[in-house]
Tab-separated table of C-alpha atoms and ligand atoms in Angstrom:
chain	number	residue	atom	x	y	z
A	1	MET	CA	13.496	-13.907	31.798
A	2	MET	CA	16.229	-11.387	30.955
A	3	THR	CA	15.124	-8.105	29.386
A	4	LEU	CA	16.017	-8.047	25.706
A	5	THR	CA	18.016	-4.976	24.760
A	6	LEU	CA	19.355	-3.466	21.560
A	7	THR	CA	23.036	-4.146	21.014
A	8	HIS	CA	23.506	-2.986	17.476
A	9	LEU	CA	21.851	-1.081	14.680
A	10	ARG	CA	23.224	-0.533	11.207
A	11	ALA	CA	21.874	0.632	7.848
A	12	LEU	CA	22.687	0.240	4.184
A	13	GLU	CA	21.589	1.995	1.012
A	14	ILE	CA	20.055	-0.683	-1.251
A	15	LEU	CA	17.893	-0.473	-4.411
A	16	ASP	CA	14.134	-0.866	-4.698
A	17	SER	CA	12.062	-2.413	-7.504
A	18	ARG	CA	12.424	0.719	-9.636
A	19	GLY	CA	16.193	0.835	-9.137
A	20	ARG	CA	15.892	3.748	-6.729
A	21	PRO	CA	17.850	3.864	-3.497
A	22	THR	CA	16.110	2.794	-0.325
A	23	LEU	CA	17.112	1.719	3.142
A	24	GLN	CA	17.925	-1.615	4.743
A	25	VAL	CA	18.281	-1.653	8.507
A	26	GLU	CA	19.626	-4.413	10.742
A	27	ALA	CA	18.926	-4.685	14.451
A	28	GLY	CA	20.823	-6.949	16.837
A	29	LEU	CA	19.638	-7.897	20.330
A	30	SER	CA	21.287	-8.934	23.581
A	31	ASN	CA	20.473	-12.625	23.132
A	32	GLY	CA	22.238	-12.660	19.761
A	33	ALA	CA	19.093	-12.414	17.590
A	34	ARG	CA	19.466	-10.266	14.482
A	35	ALA	CA	17.001	-9.170	11.816
A	36	VAL	CA	16.822	-6.995	8.735
A	37	ALA	CA	14.005	-4.833	7.351
A	38	GLN	CA	13.803	-3.000	4.026
A	39	VAL	CA	11.811	0.181	3.431
A	40	PRO	CA	9.361	0.752	0.515
A	41	SER	CA	8.753	3.997	-1.362
A	42	GLY	CA	5.792	5.429	-3.284
A	43	ALA	CA	5.499	7.324	-6.570
A	44	SER	CA	1.951	8.672	-6.352
A	45	THR	CA	2.559	9.989	-2.876
A	46	GLY	CA	0.059	12.011	-0.852
A	47	THR	CA	0.959	15.519	0.262
A	48	HIS	CA	0.351	14.636	3.899
A	49	GLU	CA	2.743	11.688	4.120
A	50	ALA	CA	5.620	11.636	6.602
A	51	HIS	CA	8.876	12.983	5.178
A	52	GLU	CA	10.997	10.506	3.228
A	53	TRP	CA	14.680	11.411	3.462
A	54	ARG	CA	16.405	11.980	0.091
A	55	ASP	CA	19.945	13.342	-0.136
A	56	GLY	CA	19.456	15.757	-3.040
A	57	GLY	CA	22.440	16.695	-5.203
A	58	THR	CA	23.316	14.747	-8.331
A	59	ARG	CA	23.955	11.208	-7.098
A	60	TYR	CA	21.005	8.990	-8.182
A	61	GLY	CA	19.325	12.165	-9.404
A	62	GLY	CA	19.082	13.413	-5.822
A	63	LYS	CA	17.334	10.244	-4.605
A	64	GLY	CA	20.188	8.776	-2.572
A	65	VAL	CA	19.506	7.902	1.066
A	66	LEU	CA	23.028	8.021	2.510
A	67	GLY	CA	21.869	10.784	4.867
A	68	ALA	CA	19.213	8.426	6.264
A	69	VAL	CA	21.873	5.706	6.642
A	70	ARG	CA	23.967	8.158	8.650
A	71	HIS	CA	20.999	9.110	10.824
A	72	VAL	CA	20.522	5.450	11.749
A	73	THR	CA	24.147	4.883	12.655
A	74	GLU	CA	25.086	8.287	14.080
A	75	ILE	CA	21.887	9.561	15.701
A	76	PHE	CA	19.667	6.570	16.531
A	77	ALA	CA	22.196	3.814	17.259
A	78	PRO	CA	24.111	5.622	20.032
A	79	ALA	CA	20.882	6.876	21.633
A	80	LEU	CA	19.116	3.497	21.570
A	81	ARG	CA	21.923	1.040	22.307
A	82	GLY	CA	21.339	-0.816	25.563
A	83	GLY	CA	17.640	0.118	25.645
A	84	ALA	CA	14.734	-2.353	26.006
A	85	VAL	CA	12.995	-3.437	22.779
A	86	GLU	CA	10.073	-5.707	23.607
A	87	ASP	CA	7.565	-2.945	24.296
A	88	GLN	CA	7.239	-1.743	20.700
A	89	ARG	CA	5.125	1.261	21.700
A	90	ALA	CA	7.745	2.483	24.149
A	91	PHE	CA	10.536	1.792	21.651
A	92	ASP	CA	8.759	3.642	18.821
A	93	GLY	CA	8.065	6.474	21.275
A	94	ARG	CA	11.812	6.872	21.693
A	95	LEU	CA	12.237	6.990	17.890
A	96	LEU	CA	9.656	9.784	17.699
A	97	ALA	CA	11.311	11.697	20.537
A	98	ILE	CA	14.756	11.438	18.942
A	99	ASP	CA	13.456	12.735	15.606
A	100	GLY	CA	11.348	15.346	17.376
A	101	THR	CA	9.377	16.637	14.362
A	102	PRO	CA	5.705	15.907	13.561
A	103	ASP	CA	6.515	14.606	10.056
A	104	LYS	CA	9.858	12.917	10.853
A	105	SER	CA	11.667	15.395	8.648
A	106	ARG	CA	14.790	15.692	10.807
A	107	THR	CA	15.938	12.092	10.370
A	108	GLY	CA	13.514	10.796	7.692
A	109	ALA	CA	10.508	8.485	7.978
A	110	ASN	CA	12.469	5.921	5.952
A	111	ALA	CA	15.174	5.803	8.648
A	112	VAL	CA	12.579	5.626	11.428
A	113	LEU	CA	10.501	2.896	9.750
A	114	GLY	CA	13.530	0.745	8.955
A	115	ILE	CA	14.501	0.734	12.635
A	116	SER	CA	10.958	0.158	13.882
A	117	CYS	CA	10.459	-2.892	11.609
A	118	ALA	CA	13.949	-4.369	12.071
A	119	VAL	CA	13.542	-4.270	15.844
A	120	ALA	CA	10.087	-5.930	15.708
A	121	ARG	CA	11.477	-8.682	13.525
A	122	ALA	CA	14.508	-9.150	15.796
A	123	VAL	CA	12.171	-9.514	18.786
A	124	ALA	CA	10.203	-12.185	16.876
A	125	ALA	CA	13.481	-13.970	16.098
A	126	ALA	CA	14.625	-13.703	19.721
A	127	ARG	CA	11.394	-15.312	20.885
A	128	GLY	CA	11.481	-17.913	18.122
A	129	GLU	CA	7.973	-16.976	16.972
A	130	PRO	CA	6.605	-15.921	13.575
A	131	LEU	CA	6.459	-12.158	13.032
A	132	TYR	CA	2.654	-12.082	12.740
A	133	ARG	CA	2.461	-13.405	16.303
A	134	THR	CA	4.774	-10.707	17.660
A	135	LEU	CA	2.683	-8.028	15.903
A	136	ALA	CA	-0.672	-9.594	16.885
A	137	LEU	CA	-3.513	-7.086	16.959
A	138	GLY	CA	-6.752	-8.716	15.818
A	139	GLY	CA	-5.477	-11.727	13.898
A	140	PRO	CA	-4.033	-14.010	12.953
A	141	ARG	CA	-6.188	-14.129	9.856
A	142	LEU	CA	-5.086	-14.193	6.226
A	143	PRO	CA	-6.079	-11.088	4.270
A	144	MET	CA	-8.057	-11.270	1.025
A	145	PRO	CA	-5.740	-9.921	-1.688
A	146	MET	CA	-6.685	-7.072	-4.002
A	147	ILE	CA	-4.595	-7.869	-7.089
A	148	ASN	CA	-3.501	-5.425	-9.779
A	149	ILE	CA	-4.212	-6.502	-13.374
A	150	PHE	CA	-4.056	-3.181	-15.285
A	151	SER	CA	-1.978	-0.168	-14.259
A	152	GLY	CA	-2.247	3.434	-15.341
A	153	GLY	CA	-1.294	6.859	-14.084
A	154	MET	CA	2.153	7.394	-12.592
A	155	HIS	CA	2.822	3.634	-12.479
A	156	ALA	CA	2.526	3.116	-16.230
A	157	GLY	CA	3.695	6.280	-17.946
A	158	GLY	CA	0.307	7.982	-17.910
A	159	ASN	CA	-1.274	5.650	-20.530
A	160	VAL	CA	-4.657	6.197	-18.840
A	161	GLU	CA	-5.262	8.299	-15.736
A	162	PHE	CA	-6.749	5.833	-13.265
A	163	GLN	CA	-3.907	4.070	-11.477
A	164	ASP	CA	-5.033	0.529	-10.621
A	165	PHE	CA	-7.632	-1.855	-11.986
A	166	LEU	CA	-7.625	-4.790	-9.598
A	167	ILE	CA	-9.471	-8.007	-8.871
A	168	ILE	CA	-10.743	-9.260	-5.519
A	169	PRO	CA	-11.110	-13.061	-5.730
A	170	HIS	CA	-13.484	-13.139	-2.746
A	171	GLY	CA	-15.284	-16.285	-3.864
A	172	LEU	CA	-12.147	-18.420	-3.737
A	173	PRO	CA	-11.792	-20.321	-0.468
A	174	THR	CA	-8.014	-20.370	-0.047
A	175	MET	CA	-5.024	-18.123	-0.714
A	176	ALA	CA	-3.616	-20.742	-3.076
A	177	GLU	CA	-6.813	-20.792	-5.140
A	178	ALA	CA	-7.197	-17.010	-5.018
A	179	LEU	CA	-3.689	-16.533	-6.419
A	180	ALA	CA	-4.198	-19.244	-9.048
A	181	ALA	CA	-7.292	-17.331	-10.182
A	182	ALA	CA	-5.295	-14.097	-10.268
A	183	VAL	CA	-2.607	-15.679	-12.453
A	184	ARG	CA	-5.243	-16.961	-14.889
A	185	ILE	CA	-6.983	-13.601	-15.061
A	186	HIS	CA	-3.676	-11.720	-15.475
A	187	GLY	CA	-2.834	-14.049	-18.390
A	188	ALA	CA	-6.303	-13.742	-19.941
A	189	ALA	CA	-6.161	-9.944	-19.615
A	190	GLY	CA	-2.819	-9.781	-21.453
A	191	GLU	CA	-4.180	-12.008	-24.237
A	192	LEU	CA	-7.323	-9.910	-24.541
A	193	VAL	CA	-5.323	-6.689	-24.839
A	194	ARG	CA	-3.178	-8.199	-27.599
A	195	ARG	CA	-6.206	-9.577	-29.435
A	196	SER	CA	-7.909	-6.191	-29.231
A	197	GLY	CA	-4.942	-4.638	-31.036
A	198	TYR	CA	-3.784	-2.360	-28.223
A	199	VAL	CA	-0.115	-1.614	-27.650
A	200	LEU	CA	1.216	-3.655	-24.740
A	201	THR	CA	4.678	-2.722	-23.529
A	202	GLY	CA	5.369	-5.244	-20.758
A	203	VAL	CA	4.343	-4.791	-17.169
A	204	ALA	CA	4.143	-1.613	-15.118
A	205	ASP	CA	5.647	-0.695	-11.731
A	206	GLU	CA	3.444	-3.079	-9.760
A	207	GLY	CA	3.523	-5.950	-12.257
A	208	GLY	CA	0.136	-5.302	-13.878
A	209	TRP	CA	-0.194	-4.680	-17.624
A	210	GLY	CA	0.142	-1.050	-18.669
A	211	PRO	CA	-1.501	-1.037	-22.109
A	212	TRP	CA	-2.229	2.066	-24.156
A	213	LEU	CA	-6.011	2.272	-24.123
A	214	PRO	CA	-8.392	4.862	-25.553
A	215	GLY	CA	-9.825	5.614	-22.111
A	216	ASN	CA	-10.233	4.521	-18.528
A	217	GLU	CA	-13.493	2.678	-19.047
A	218	GLU	CA	-11.889	0.370	-21.612
A	219	ALA	CA	-9.663	-1.014	-18.826
A	220	LEU	CA	-12.786	-1.912	-16.858
A	221	SER	CA	-14.458	-3.567	-19.867
A	222	LEU	CA	-11.336	-5.576	-20.633
A	223	LEU	CA	-10.922	-6.613	-17.006
A	224	THR	CA	-14.529	-7.770	-16.728
A	225	ALA	CA	-14.100	-9.767	-19.937
A	226	ALA	CA	-10.793	-11.242	-18.719
A	227	ILE	CA	-12.419	-12.492	-15.503
A	228	ALA	CA	-15.069	-14.289	-17.558
A	229	GLU	CA	-12.557	-15.615	-20.071
A	230	ALA	CA	-10.482	-17.099	-17.263
A	231	GLY	CA	-13.580	-19.056	-16.209
A	232	TYR	CA	-14.870	-16.998	-13.284
A	233	THR	CA	-18.128	-15.118	-12.807
A	234	PRO	CA	-17.539	-11.347	-12.674
A	235	GLY	CA	-19.184	-10.170	-9.469
A	236	GLY	CA	-19.669	-13.791	-8.392
A	237	GLU	CA	-16.340	-15.291	-7.412
A	238	VAL	CA	-14.242	-12.350	-8.546
A	239	SER	CA	-15.065	-8.651	-8.302
A	240	ILE	CA	-13.255	-5.475	-9.288
A	241	ALA	CA	-11.540	-2.751	-7.266
A	242	ILE	CA	-10.098	0.466	-8.648
A	243	ASP	CA	-7.566	2.944	-7.337
A	244	VAL	CA	-8.415	6.192	-9.080
A	245	ALA	CA	-5.486	8.025	-7.391
A	246	SER	CA	-7.377	11.117	-8.505
A	247	THR	CA	-5.170	13.604	-6.634
A	248	HIS	CA	-2.596	13.099	-9.355
A	249	PHE	CA	-4.769	14.367	-12.208
A	250	TYR	CA	-6.657	17.013	-10.214
A	251	ARG	CA	-5.822	20.636	-10.938
A	252	GLU	CA	-7.761	23.822	-10.225
A	253	GLY	CA	-10.965	22.112	-9.234
A	254	ARG	CA	-11.159	19.664	-12.141
A	255	TYR	CA	-10.154	16.075	-12.859
A	256	HIS	CA	-8.224	16.012	-16.125
A	257	LEU	CA	-8.705	12.844	-18.161
A	258	ALA	CA	-6.160	13.592	-20.879
A	259	SER	CA	-6.505	10.141	-22.488
A	260	GLU	CA	-10.201	10.912	-23.024
A	261	LYS	CA	-9.622	14.596	-23.890
A	262	ARG	CA	-12.022	15.846	-21.217
A	263	SER	CA	-12.011	17.135	-17.668
A	264	LEU	CA	-14.653	16.521	-15.002
A	265	THR	CA	-15.923	18.409	-11.969
A	266	GLY	CA	-16.096	16.598	-8.625
A	267	THR	CA	-19.823	16.013	-9.140
A	268	GLU	CA	-19.182	14.544	-12.584
A	269	MET	CA	-16.477	12.270	-11.130
A	270	VAL	CA	-18.969	10.934	-8.595
A	271	GLU	CA	-21.485	10.335	-11.405
A	272	LEU	CA	-18.847	8.539	-13.480
A	273	LEU	CA	-17.950	6.259	-10.564
A	274	GLU	CA	-21.594	5.632	-9.761
A	275	GLY	CA	-22.255	4.648	-13.373
A	276	TRP	CA	-19.336	2.247	-13.356
A	277	CYS	CA	-20.527	0.602	-10.143
A	278	SER	CA	-23.889	-0.108	-11.744
A	279	ARG	CA	-22.449	-1.427	-15.027
A	280	PHE	CA	-19.352	-3.295	-13.817
A	281	PRO	CA	-18.781	-5.482	-10.741
A	282	VAL	CA	-16.849	-2.738	-8.906
A	283	VAL	CA	-16.952	-3.232	-5.126
A	284	SER	CA	-14.115	-0.972	-3.959
A	285	ILE	CA	-12.963	2.504	-5.023
A	286	GLU	CA	-9.774	4.100	-3.670
A	287	ASP	CA	-9.092	7.838	-3.826
A	288	GLY	CA	-12.127	8.521	-6.014
A	289	LEU	CA	-11.702	12.221	-5.196
A	290	ALA	CA	-8.661	14.380	-4.428
A	291	GLU	CA	-6.775	14.307	-1.128
A	292	ASP	CA	-8.122	17.543	0.384
A	293	ASP	CA	-11.655	17.578	-1.035
A	294	TRP	CA	-13.329	16.678	2.283
A	295	GLU	CA	-16.748	17.972	1.239
A	296	GLY	CA	-16.612	16.025	-2.007
A	297	TRP	CA	-15.636	12.900	-0.086
A	298	VAL	CA	-18.620	13.289	2.254
A	299	ARG	CA	-20.940	13.597	-0.775
A	300	LEU	CA	-19.267	10.599	-2.453
A	301	THR	CA	-19.727	8.527	0.711
A	302	LYS	CA	-23.410	9.454	0.967
A	303	ARG	CA	-23.988	8.497	-2.680
A	304	LEU	CA	-21.824	5.378	-2.932
A	305	GLY	CA	-21.493	4.213	0.666
A	306	HIS	CA	-22.644	0.685	-0.259
A	307	VAL	CA	-19.295	0.323	-2.025
A	308	GLN	CA	-15.975	0.175	-0.133
A	309	LEU	CA	-14.532	3.706	-0.399
A	310	VAL	CA	-10.859	3.676	0.529
A	311	GLY	CA	-8.855	6.740	1.519
A	312	ASP	CA	-5.160	6.530	0.584
A	313	ASP	CA	-3.856	10.030	-0.230
A	314	LEU	CA	-6.890	11.253	1.738
A	315	PHE	CA	-5.744	9.725	5.054
A	316	THR	CA	-2.035	8.931	4.454
A	317	THR	CA	-2.187	6.446	7.380
A	318	ASN	CA	-2.387	9.461	9.668
A	319	GLY	CA	-4.499	9.193	12.826
A	320	GLU	CA	-5.399	12.895	12.788
A	321	ARG	CA	-6.686	12.747	9.228
A	322	LEU	CA	-8.545	9.493	9.867
A	323	ARG	CA	-10.221	11.101	12.910
A	324	ARG	CA	-11.429	13.946	10.696
A	325	GLY	CA	-12.784	11.406	8.190
A	326	LEU	CA	-14.571	9.443	10.912
A	327	GLU	CA	-16.104	12.640	12.288
A	328	CYS	CA	-17.424	13.974	8.984
A	329	GLY	CA	-18.209	10.646	7.291
A	330	ALA	CA	-15.580	10.724	4.528
A	331	ALA	CA	-14.816	7.273	3.051
A	332	ASN	CA	-15.520	4.011	4.875
A	333	ALA	CA	-12.094	2.376	4.682
A	334	VAL	CA	-8.457	3.364	5.076
A	335	LEU	CA	-5.432	2.279	3.067
A	336	VAL	CA	-2.591	1.499	5.465
A	337	LYS	CA	0.978	2.099	4.284
A	338	MET	CA	3.628	1.927	6.988
A	339	ASN	CA	5.977	4.444	5.396
A	340	GLN	CA	3.256	7.083	5.108
A	341	ILE	CA	3.441	7.453	8.884
A	342	GLY	CA	6.810	5.956	9.832
A	343	THR	CA	6.497	3.607	12.822
A	344	LEU	CA	4.883	0.267	13.415
A	345	THR	CA	3.042	1.530	16.490
A	346	GLU	CA	1.422	4.429	14.638
A	347	THR	CA	0.480	2.005	11.828
A	348	LEU	CA	-1.169	-0.422	14.245
A	349	ASP	CA	-2.915	2.485	15.987
A	350	VAL	CA	-4.493	3.544	12.684
A	351	CYS	CA	-5.697	-0.043	12.130
A	352	ARG	CA	-7.227	-0.056	15.615
A	353	GLN	CA	-8.781	3.392	15.129
A	354	ALA	CA	-10.358	2.263	11.848
A	355	ARG	CA	-11.751	-0.887	13.405
A	356	ASP	CA	-13.179	0.982	16.407
A	357	GLY	CA	-14.754	3.564	14.101
A	358	GLY	CA	-16.357	0.929	11.858
A	359	TYR	CA	-14.045	1.583	8.908
A	360	ARG	CA	-12.304	-1.232	7.071
A	361	ALA	CA	-8.536	-1.315	6.594
A	362	VAL	CA	-6.534	-2.452	3.570
A	363	ILE	CA	-2.846	-3.058	4.271
A	364	SER	CA	-0.867	-1.861	1.259
A	365	ALA	CA	2.535	-2.063	-0.380
A	366	ARG	CA	4.088	0.858	-2.281
A	367	SER	CA	4.840	1.030	-5.990
A	368	GLY	CA	8.550	1.016	-5.100
A	369	GLU	CA	9.074	-2.193	-3.145
A	370	THR	CA	11.758	-4.600	-1.985
A	371	GLU	CA	11.992	-8.337	-1.405
A	372	ASP	CA	10.921	-7.812	2.212
A	373	SER	CA	7.729	-9.720	3.090
A	374	PHE	CA	6.980	-7.808	6.327
A	375	LEU	CA	3.648	-6.636	4.946
A	376	ALA	CA	2.224	-10.156	4.720
A	377	ASP	CA	2.779	-10.713	8.429
A	378	LEU	CA	1.481	-7.260	9.278
A	379	ALA	CA	-1.787	-7.799	7.387
A	380	THR	CA	-2.200	-11.232	8.959
A	381	ALA	CA	-1.417	-9.926	12.439
A	382	THR	CA	-3.980	-7.120	12.291
A	383	GLY	CA	-6.747	-9.349	10.987
A	384	ALA	CA	-7.517	-6.357	8.741
A	385	GLY	CA	-8.962	-8.754	6.199
A	386	GLN	CA	-7.499	-7.174	3.060
A	387	ILE	CA	-4.094	-6.621	1.465
A	388	LYS	CA	-3.003	-4.776	-1.691
A	389	ILE	CA	0.437	-5.790	-2.978
A	390	GLY	CA	0.339	-5.268	-6.734
A	391	SER	CA	0.178	-7.945	-9.390
A	392	VAL	CA	1.265	-11.578	-9.565
A	393	THR	CA	4.513	-10.823	-11.420
A	394	ARG	CA	7.769	-9.216	-10.196
A	395	SER	CA	9.502	-10.758	-7.215
A	396	GLU	CA	9.097	-7.760	-4.910
A	397	ARG	CA	5.340	-8.503	-5.126
A	398	LEU	CA	5.750	-12.298	-5.003
A	399	ALA	CA	7.866	-12.085	-1.836
A	400	LYS	CA	4.675	-11.023	-0.030
A	401	TYR	CA	2.307	-13.414	-1.835
A	402	ASN	CA	4.691	-16.310	-1.260
A	403	ARG	CA	4.840	-15.481	2.441
A	404	LEU	CA	1.020	-15.553	2.520
A	405	LEU	CA	1.107	-18.971	0.806
A	406	GLU	CA	3.543	-20.121	3.460
A	407	LEU	CA	1.309	-18.839	6.263
A	408	GLU	CA	-1.578	-20.806	4.747
A	409	GLY	CA	0.321	-23.931	3.747
A	410	TRP	CA	2.692	-24.335	6.674
A	411	ASP	CA	1.215	-22.312	9.533
A	412	GLY	CA	-2.355	-23.438	8.854
A	413	LEU	CA	-3.860	-19.927	8.732
A	414	SER	CA	-6.984	-19.093	6.681
A	415	PHE	CA	-9.132	-16.171	5.485
B	1	LIG	P1	2.285	4.545	-4.559
B	1	LIG	O1	1.014	3.792	-5.146
B	1	LIG	O2	3.033	3.583	-3.717
B	1	LIG	O3	3.015	4.988	-5.782
B	1	LIG	O4	1.738	5.691	-3.748
B	1	LIG	C1	0.224	2.887	-4.430
B	1	LIG	C2	-1.190	3.397	-4.242
B	1	LIG	O5	-1.513	4.526	-4.635
B	1	LIG	O6	-2.019	2.713	-3.670
B	2	LIG	ZN1	-3.622	4.562	-3.841
């Protein structure tokens, strides 16, 4: 068989689900196959993420990505044209060498990721196989979704501090039934908020409700009640996950819960979370402590290790940081976001590293998303077992859920 090579690479500034510029990249191969990938972008970003290129200046409030577009067409395209593409590790290695910085700050992790994903998808197209097969790591296996019902923090105008209150419909046997349950619970939760007299101002960045509540615990009470009202047993078929995203309300050693007019020490945060786990069916906690509080994380893991403790800002999909966590026993799961690190190969390496170290992995979208469904195939390909996309409204979320439905309904894959 002829070696597949890259014949063309181009990029375009498009808009994400918040109306902010992001990147679309197209790769074309020697057999005529072409594919496009779109890059997501976070709001509650971790300090240790790879560098996302933004133009600065006044256009789009400084958030334009025309510089990243230029890097794709003027730096990467000439250097990569004619090169082999089927060995993704070797190809991504060339991307890293061209950028040449540890955090991809010369060309931008958004430029690098767009190329890495577009090329993988073009290879899948060239071979006539589904993307999850091209990416195969431990799968194919459908991931259990972790679905946002209530949003807070930076995704909902700071109504409450904790960022995500999610459900895990682990007792439902199929993706179709799991999503049907999520839709019922999302509806019941909205009704419950209205009936309780709270102000509900539409949905937040990830499609969950962003109600004004008197405190963080009220979101948990309402969610537990909504699960029951929708006809499911809280903790039976459907459990709760939270993303505290605590880095974003941590200042000078304390966690500031402005909605509750109090601030907590790290020890008090651990006690709060422990109390919630005993009173509510919470089975997963993300970023319960701040991104650089390694000692706190070790204590949290000793106390609450029976619960899934996910590091997002803590690890930022970075192999070095995950190694440190594995060595000292911080967290027991890693959130995997491709654009935190910048290439597909590094993303898959983190999944492998987690699996080998006995940590779980949750493949995750960003709060700023596009209609690209790449993530659904990635989660399926890794066999990671879990995916976090947001809620069951807003088409940038549904693009991924609908792809998962397709993988179940047409490709015959299962949990
Ligand atoms: P972000 O939020 O994309 O705004 O970082 C998602 C998350 O924290 O999990
Ligand atoms: Zn998070």
